[in-house]
């Protein structure tokens, strides 16, 4: 009796898989989204409605995630992003936060098992967010998973933990500013005058300007020990010194310009005669910020799905979703099923031409 029940269950499962693949073949006639993002909302409400502990609601949510991932990858969606844990979630009761961290660590380790969905579909896993905020065991498990799946290329799973969009944008701006600061420092030379620093192009390898090691004091002495006439601007004193045929150690010319260094009131000035204006400071551009976003490893989402009927983005992918449709089924996350996903994809296909037109106008 028991064997017959198991056999019937397997046959029904095989039939369900066959019918699902047939349906996906039909849906695939239209455009398939490359990237779907999910806000997994409703685990706690799911548990409360069934008089279950909160932890059971989160476990049910994990099982729903595995099913949705399978459906997405069978349908041909390459990128799936899930909002697993917000930075704001750290404000919840410590017991619940610890339960979530323990569950996260456990499920990360399950993903690395040989029979896991990650190995079945060749999924590369990224953990997106401020991972420094995670406790050490979870952070180590996340880094191990990313390293273990680094060579997978068929599909991508992005798990946002310790993440908010505001934190992502601030991080990207800070990194962009640091990068530009390093570029400014790499400009080999500075011009200091009246407390203002200007960039001066020096160094043969930077912008084709020759490097020069000339050091001359404004009163003509090379050691800078003699008294300086501070009654005139530095530039005027320098011109006067030139008229007195002051000795210069070394001057090289490039592009018709003369470069020299001189000491004036204890400040060293690097001067390129052909450079009439201060060096242009590099600006932080949109592309600079975008390449430093946590989500730079994936294209922008084509569909955002938030369960439980909510239409708020809750600080999730604000930068990436300016032209992304939001689908909000009333089902709680553990209740999300195949038909919800198919309906979201059909809506995407219906509006695909309009969305593509809007993107091209940007």
XYZ file of N, CA and C in Angstrom, residues 19-214:
588
model
N 3.778 19.208 -17.469
C 2.808 20.259 -17.791
C 3.416 21.651 -17.595
N 4.235 21.787 -16.559
C 4.887 23.084 -16.298
C 5.821 23.449 -17.447
N 6.579 22.484 -17.919
C 7.500 22.763 -19.020
C 6.746 23.093 -20.299
N 5.603 22.429 -20.505
C 4.782 22.756 -21.683
C 4.275 24.193 -21.596
N 3.826 24.588 -20.423
C 3.335 25.952 -20.238
C 4.458 26.968 -20.435
N 5.646 26.665 -19.920
C 6.777 27.574 -20.080
C 7.162 27.701 -21.555
N 6.993 26.618 -22.304
C 7.307 26.686 -23.736
C 6.381 27.659 -24.442
N 5.130 27.669 -24.034
C 4.161 28.592 -24.630
C 4.478 30.028 -24.224
N 4.741 30.231 -22.918
C 5.043 31.579 -22.417
C 6.309 32.120 -23.064
N 7.259 31.236 -23.363
C 8.555 31.658 -23.907
C 8.462 32.175 -25.330
N 7.291 32.052 -25.961
C 7.119 32.631 -27.287
C 7.280 34.152 -27.220
N 6.859 34.747 -26.121
C 7.032 36.184 -25.912
C 8.356 36.481 -25.230
N 8.671 37.761 -25.021
C 9.923 38.125 -24.345
C 9.924 37.632 -22.892
N 11.046 37.081 -22.480
C 11.213 36.591 -21.114
C 12.075 37.584 -20.338
N 11.661 37.974 -19.145
C 12.487 38.909 -18.364
C 13.846 38.301 -18.041
N 14.854 39.117 -18.158
C 16.210 38.649 -17.830
C 16.437 38.627 -16.321
N 15.750 39.532 -15.611
C 16.026 39.710 -14.181
C 14.710 39.975 -13.442
N 14.436 39.156 -12.445
C 13.267 39.360 -11.584
C 13.742 39.535 -10.149
N 13.219 40.545 -9.475
C 13.562 40.804 -8.074
C 12.338 40.556 -7.200
N 12.556 39.978 -6.025
C 11.469 39.638 -5.109
C 11.679 40.300 -3.751
N 10.626 40.913 -3.228
C 10.587 41.323 -1.824
C 9.752 40.277 -1.100
N 10.402 39.469 -0.295
C 9.744 38.307 0.331
C 9.032 38.761 1.604
N 7.809 39.208 1.443
C 7.063 39.809 2.543
C 5.935 38.873 2.993
N 5.804 38.678 4.308
C 4.647 37.948 4.820
C 4.951 36.682 5.594
N 6.216 36.386 5.853
C 6.539 35.152 6.590
C 5.948 35.157 8.004
N 6.063 36.285 8.680
C 5.554 36.348 10.065
C 4.030 36.281 10.098
N 3.382 36.979 9.160
C 1.921 36.914 9.110
C 1.437 35.504 8.766
N 2.192 34.834 7.916
C 1.852 33.456 7.559
C 1.871 32.567 8.810
N 2.899 32.736 9.635
C 2.994 31.937 10.857
C 1.898 32.307 11.854
N 1.618 33.604 11.965
C 0.607 34.059 12.923
C -0.776 33.527 12.570
N -1.125 33.527 11.286
C -2.434 33.045 10.864
C -2.613 31.552 11.146
N -1.508 30.847 11.218
C -1.574 29.404 11.461
C -1.148 29.020 12.873
N -1.033 30.050 13.736
C -0.639 29.822 15.140
C 0.671 29.040 15.243
N 1.620 29.420 14.410
C 2.932 28.784 14.397
C 3.982 29.752 14.943
N 5.102 29.255 15.443
C 6.207 30.140 15.827
C 6.713 30.915 14.610
N 7.250 32.085 14.861
C 7.756 32.923 13.764
C 8.805 32.182 12.947
N 9.640 31.405 13.617
C 10.688 30.665 12.911
C 10.112 29.733 11.856
N 8.935 29.155 12.130
C 8.305 28.262 11.157
C 7.845 29.029 9.919
N 7.436 30.252 10.123
C 7.064 31.081 8.978
C 8.250 31.347 8.070
N 9.417 31.611 8.668
C 10.626 31.850 7.871
C 11.068 30.580 7.154
N 10.907 29.432 7.783
C 11.260 28.168 7.128
C 10.335 27.894 5.940
N 9.054 28.196 6.119
C 8.111 28.043 5.007
C 8.482 28.990 3.869
N 8.959 30.172 4.221
C 9.402 31.127 3.215
C 10.600 30.613 2.431
N 11.493 29.904 3.099
C 12.658 29.329 2.408
C 12.219 28.284 1.388
N 11.264 27.431 1.765
C 10.768 26.416 0.834
C 10.107 27.065 -0.382
N 9.363 28.152 -0.135
C 8.749 28.882 -1.254
C 9.816 29.455 -2.175
N 10.910 29.945 -1.596
C 12.006 30.498 -2.392
C 12.605 29.438 -3.304
N 12.829 28.234 -2.792
C 13.405 27.164 -3.615
C 12.492 26.843 -4.807
N 11.189 26.814 -4.571
C 10.248 26.537 -5.666
C 10.268 27.650 -6.710
N 10.242 28.902 -6.243
C 10.233 30.042 -7.166
C 11.518 30.088 -7.984
N 12.642 29.803 -7.346
C 13.914 29.786 -8.079
C 13.876 28.744 -9.191
N 13.357 27.577 -8.884
C 13.272 26.520 -9.886
C 12.391 26.967 -11.064
N 11.258 27.574 -10.759
C 10.370 28.035 -11.823
C 11.063 29.093 -12.694
N 11.747 30.028 -12.036
C 12.408 31.114 -12.774
C 13.470 30.572 -13.723
N 14.301 29.679 -13.235
C 15.397 29.183 -14.068
C 14.889 28.253 -15.164
N 13.824 27.507 -14.902
C 13.222 26.690 -15.959
C 12.595 27.562 -17.037
N 12.080 28.708 -16.647
C 11.455 29.627 -17.599
C 12.490 30.370 -18.434
N 13.725 30.419 -17.979
C 14.779 31.103 -18.731
C 15.196 32.434 -18.148
N 14.762 32.742 -16.928
C 15.197 33.969 -16.242
C 16.614 33.739 -15.727
N 17.544 34.585 -16.107
C 18.945 34.356 -15.713
C 19.264 34.910 -14.332
N 18.728 36.078 -14.007
C 19.056 36.739 -12.732
C 17.825 36.775 -11.830
N 18.011 36.347 -10.603
C 16.966 36.451 -9.585
C 17.583 37.127 -8.361
N 16.931 38.181 -7.886
C 17.380 38.882 -6.685
C 16.301 38.774 -5.621
N 16.701 38.443 -4.401
C 15.743 38.339 -3.302
C 16.197 39.232 -2.148
N 15.218 39.904 -1.545
C 15.473 40.782 -0.394
C 15.300 39.931 0.854
N 16.422 39.407 1.350
C 16.362 38.450 2.445
C 16.385 39.112 3.819
N 17.182 40.180 3.959
C 17.315 40.791 5.282
C 17.765 42.241 5.121
N 16.934 43.145 5.600
C 17.246 44.573 5.523
C 18.098 44.995 6.720
N 18.837 46.058 6.545
C 19.564 46.638 7.683
C 18.576 47.030 8.781
N 17.397 47.487 8.368
C 16.370 47.863 9.352
C 15.865 46.673 10.162
N 16.024 45.460 9.628
C 15.574 44.272 10.352
C 16.393 43.998 11.614
N 17.561 44.611 11.707
C 18.357 44.459 12.924
C 17.656 45.097 14.133
N 16.644 45.926 13.856
C 15.900 46.573 14.943
C 14.842 45.657 15.548
N 14.622 44.505 14.958
C 13.651 43.564 15.515
C 14.163 42.966 16.825
N 13.299 42.199 17.463
C 13.696 41.582 18.739
C 14.960 40.742 18.535
N 15.901 40.811 19.465
C 17.175 40.091 19.315
C 16.992 38.591 19.064
N 15.959 37.990 19.685
C 15.743 36.550 19.495
C 15.387 36.242 18.042
N 14.539 37.104 17.441
C 14.153 36.869 16.051
C 15.320 37.096 15.108
N 16.119 38.125 15.374
C 17.291 38.394 14.538
C 18.253 37.203 14.584
N 18.477 36.674 15.790
C 19.375 35.539 15.924
C 18.819 34.310 15.206
N 17.501 34.106 15.304
C 16.865 32.987 14.594
C 17.069 33.117 13.089
N 16.901 34.331 12.578
C 17.090 34.565 11.150
C 18.538 34.334 10.729
N 19.483 34.778 11.560
C 20.897 34.581 11.235
C 21.250 33.092 11.243
N 20.728 32.357 12.215
C 20.985 30.913 12.278
C 20.387 30.201 11.064
N 19.160 30.608 10.704
C 18.507 30.004 9.545
C 19.262 30.335 8.262
N 19.730 31.564 8.158
C 20.473 31.990 6.982
C 21.759 31.187 6.840
N 22.478 31.037 7.947
C 23.711 30.261 7.900
C 23.442 28.807 7.506
N 22.400 28.240 8.076
C 22.049 26.849 7.773
C 21.707 26.670 6.301
N 20.912 27.575 5.753
C 20.471 27.432 4.369
C 21.582 27.757 3.381
N 22.512 28.625 3.762
C 23.667 28.876 2.895
C 24.483 27.594 2.747
N 24.662 26.897 3.852
C 25.411 25.640 3.808
C 24.677 24.583 2.985
N 23.340 24.591 3.037
C 22.546 23.654 2.226
C 22.741 23.942 0.739
N 22.873 25.221 0.380
C 23.053 25.585 -1.026
C 24.312 24.977 -1.627
N 25.294 24.679 -0.795
C 26.565 24.157 -1.279
C 26.578 22.640 -1.402
N 25.499 21.989 -0.976
C 25.444 20.538 -1.092
C 25.347 20.112 -2.553
N 25.815 18.921 -2.834
C 25.921 18.446 -4.209
C 24.573 18.418 -4.923
N 23.515 18.052 -4.197
C 22.190 17.924 -4.819
C 21.387 19.214 -4.780
N 21.976 20.295 -4.348
C 21.230 21.546 -4.175
C 20.843 22.140 -5.518
N 19.890 23.077 -5.472
C 19.431 23.751 -6.685
C 20.562 24.541 -7.345
N 21.518 24.988 -6.552
C 22.653 25.748 -7.092
C 23.448 24.886 -8.061
N 23.699 23.652 -7.696
C 24.464 22.761 -8.562
C 23.612 22.184 -9.688
N 22.326 22.033 -9.463
C 21.436 21.520 -10.508
C 21.346 22.473 -11.696
N 21.307 23.772 -11.414
C 21.099 24.764 -12.468
C 22.348 25.599 -12.765
N 23.481 25.280 -12.156
C 24.716 26.024 -12.411
C 24.612 27.476 -12.009
N 24.133 27.725 -10.783
C 23.846 29.085 -10.317
C 25.059 29.683 -9.617
N 25.385 30.896 -9.987
C 26.391 31.658 -9.249
C 25.683 32.494 -8.196
N 26.182 32.455 -6.968
C 25.531 33.133 -5.845
C 26.332 34.373 -5.450
N 25.630 35.484 -5.304
C 26.207 36.719 -4.757
C 25.430 37.096 -3.502
N 26.135 37.543 -2.505
C 25.488 38.151 -1.337
C 25.728 39.654 -1.428
N 24.634 40.395 -1.490
C 24.672 41.829 -1.772
C 24.318 42.600 -0.509
N 25.145 43.583 -0.161
C 24.843 44.420 0.993
C 26.093 44.730 1.789
N 25.889 45.305 2.937
C 26.991 45.663 3.835
C 27.305 44.450 4.715
N 28.064 43.530 4.165
C 28.290 42.240 4.828
C 29.055 42.379 6.137
N 29.694 43.507 6.349
C 30.408 43.727 7.616
C 29.454 43.755 8.810
N 28.175 44.015 8.547
C 27.190 44.072 9.633
C 26.744 42.683 10.091
N 27.034 41.654 9.309
C 26.651 40.296 9.673
C 27.607 39.737 10.718
N 27.109 38.782 11.500
C 28.030 38.152 12.438
C 29.028 37.277 11.669
N 30.104 36.940 12.313
C 31.217 36.290 11.609
C 30.851 34.944 10.977
N 30.112 34.052 11.662
C 29.769 32.767 11.028
C 28.957 32.929 9.756
N 27.983 33.841 9.758
C 27.159 34.059 8.560
C 27.995 34.684 7.450
N 28.827 35.649 7.812
C 29.678 36.300 6.808
C 30.638 35.288 6.181
N 31.231 34.431 6.998
C 32.146 33.411 6.469
C 31.421 32.437 5.547
N 30.194 32.055 5.942
C 29.410 31.139 5.108
C 29.068 31.790 3.769
N 28.720 33.076 3.804
C 28.387 33.798 2.565
C 29.601 33.882 1.643
N 30.752 34.217 2.200
C 31.974 34.317 1.393
C 32.364 32.962 0.817
N 32.157 31.906 1.596
C 32.452 30.551 1.128
C 31.548 30.181 -0.041
N 30.260 30.522 0.057
C 29.308 30.216 -1.016
C 29.655 30.982 -2.285
N 30.016 32.251 -2.156
C 30.378 33.036 -3.340
C 31.625 32.483 -4.018
N 32.576 32.065 -3.216
C 33.809 31.497 -3.770
C 33.540 30.151 -4.435
N 32.705 29.322 -3.803
C 32.434 27.980 -4.326
C 31.661 28.012 -5.640
N 30.849 29.057 -5.845
C 30.013 29.127 -7.058
C 30.558 30.101 -8.093
N 31.766 30.597 -7.892
C 32.305 31.651 -8.760
C 32.433 31.217 -10.216
N 32.570 29.924 -10.468
C 32.742 29.452 -11.842
C 31.420 29.076 -12.511
N 30.313 29.133 -11.772
C 28.999 28.858 -12.369
C 28.560 30.046 -13.221
N 27.944 29.773 -14.363
C 27.618 30.867 -15.282
C 26.245 30.734 -15.938
N 25.507 29.677 -15.662
C 24.215 29.495 -16.321
C 23.143 30.429 -15.770
N 23.200 30.698 -14.476
C 22.207 31.560 -13.836
C 22.854 32.251 -12.650
N 22.178 33.271 -12.135
C 22.730 34.066 -11.032
C 21.645 34.289 -9.981
N 22.024 34.079 -8.725
C 21.146 34.367 -7.586
C 21.813 35.430 -6.732
N 21.122 36.555 -6.542
C 21.637 37.644 -5.717
C 20.792 37.724 -4.455
N 21.429 37.504 -3.310
C 20.735 37.500 -2.028
C 21.118 38.776 -1.275
N 20.159 39.662 -1.101
C 20.427 40.938 -0.428
C 20.265 40.763 1.077
N 21.366 40.849 1.797
C 21.354 40.747 3.259
C 22.103 41.952 3.825
N 21.648 42.422 4.982
C 22.215 43.646 5.556
C 22.259 44.727 4.472
N 21.130 44.900 3.806
C 21.047 45.781 2.633
C 19.931 46.794 2.804
N 20.201 48.015 2.390
C 19.165 48.993 2.047
C 19.685 49.768 0.850
N 18.795 50.294 0.068
C 19.205 51.050 -1.110
C 19.958 52.320 -0.720
N 19.534 52.955 0.366
C 20.241 54.168 0.821
C 21.689 53.853 1.166
N 21.908 52.746 1.866
C 23.270 52.340 2.215
C 24.076 52.045 0.950
N 23.447 51.415 -0.019
C 24.134 51.102 -1.280
C 24.557 52.375 -2.004
N 23.671 53.359 -2.071
C 23.973 54.596 -2.788
C 25.062 55.389 -2.065
N 24.971 55.481 -0.748
C 26.006 56.191 0.024
C 27.357 55.518 -0.178
N 27.370 54.196 -0.118
C 28.619 53.456 -0.334
C 29.193 53.749 -1.718
N 28.346 53.753 -2.752
C 28.812 53.987 -4.113
C 29.374 55.398 -4.277
N 28.710 56.385 -3.675
C 29.202 57.765 -3.759
C 30.550 57.904 -3.038
N 30.662 57.300 -1.864
C 31.925 57.355 -1.125
C 33.062 56.721 -1.920
N 32.809 55.557 -2.514
C 33.842 54.888 -3.300
C 34.223 55.713 -4.525
N 33.232 56.360 -5.148
C 33.509 57.192 -6.317
C 34.372 58.390 -5.943
N 34.051 59.017 -4.815
C 34.852 60.164 -4.348
C 36.274 59.740 -3.998
N 36.407 58.588 -3.366
C 37.749 58.081 -3.041
C 38.550 57.817 -4.307
N 37.889 57.264 -5.318
C 38.566 56.979 -6.577
C 39.041 58.268 -7.243
N 38.175 59.286 -7.256
C 38.567 60.561 -7.863
C 39.676 61.236 -7.049
N 39.606 61.079 -5.712
C 40.675 61.625 -4.878
C 42.014 60.996 -5.206
N 42.006 59.702 -5.462
C 43.245 59.025 -5.839
C 43.745 59.494 -7.189
N 42.816 59.785 -8.096
C 43.224 60.306 -9.406
C 43.901 61.659 -9.264
N 43.348 62.502 -8.398
C 43.935 63.829 -8.184
C 45.339 63.694 -7.594
N 45.485 62.794 -6.622
C 46.801 62.582 -6.020
C 47.795 62.029 -7.028
N 47.267 61.269 -8.003
C 48.155 60.687 -9.003
C 48.687 61.722 -9.986
N 48.023 62.883 -10.065
C 48.550 63.965 -10.891
C 49.842 64.440 -10.235
N 50.946 64.197 -10.873
C 52.250 64.295 -10.216
C 52.689 65.741 -10.038
N 52.164 66.417 -9.031
C 52.577 67.783 -8.747
C 51.430 68.622 -8.255
N 51.736 69.637 -7.437
C 50.726 70.578 -6.979
C 51.292 71.977 -7.017
N 50.422 72.925 -7.187
C 50.813 74.332 -7.153
C 50.125 74.981 -5.970
N 50.895 75.516 -5.057
C 50.340 76.129 -3.860
C 50.577 77.624 -3.909
N 49.550 78.429 -3.805
C 49.682 79.870 -3.844
C 48.638 80.501 -2.938
N 49.098 81.292 -1.959
C 48.183 81.972 -1.032
C 47.209 81.000 -0.363
N 47.722 79.827 -0.049
C 46.905 78.849 0.661
C 45.995 78.026 -0.225
N 46.037 78.251 -1.559
C 45.182 77.505 -2.490
C 46.048 76.514 -3.252
N 45.616 75.260 -3.345
C 46.366 74.224 -4.054
C 45.758 73.994 -5.419
N 46.611 74.051 -6.440
C 46.172 73.756 -7.802
C 46.898 72.519 -8.296
N 46.228 71.751 -9.137
C 46.899 70.608 -9.751
C 47.773 71.088 -10.888
N 49.012 70.584 -10.980
C 49.918 70.908 -12.063
C 50.394 69.613 -12.678
N 50.307 69.493 -13.977
C 50.689 68.266 -14.639
C 52.208 68.117 -14.612
N 52.688 67.072 -13.923
C 54.113 66.773 -13.906
C 54.288 65.292 -14.118
N 55.428 64.902 -14.619
C 55.706 63.489 -14.808
C 55.476 63.083 -16.248
N 56.434 62.436 -16.839
C 56.360 62.094 -18.244
C 55.190 61.179 -18.561
N 54.815 60.347 -17.578
C 53.765 59.368 -17.819
C 52.375 59.926 -17.589
N 52.275 61.167 -17.157
C 50.960 61.752 -16.900
C 50.729 62.899 -17.861
N 49.806 62.691 -18.789
C 49.412 63.742 -19.741
C 50.586 64.260 -20.577
N 51.631 63.459 -20.707
C 52.737 63.840 -21.574
C 53.591 64.971 -21.066
N 53.479 65.378 -19.792
C 54.251 66.494 -19.250
C 55.496 65.957 -18.581
N 56.675 66.558 -18.886
C 57.949 66.083 -18.343
C 58.065 66.427 -16.871
N 58.694 65.543 -16.110
C 58.913 65.802 -14.690
C 60.141 66.673 -14.524
N 60.099 67.555 -13.569
C 61.205 68.477 -13.350
C 61.508 68.570 -11.863
N 62.777 68.658 -11.536
C 63.148 68.717 -10.119
C 63.874 70.010 -9.788
N 63.391 71.091 -10.377
C 64.010 72.385 -10.145
C 63.507 72.962 -8.840
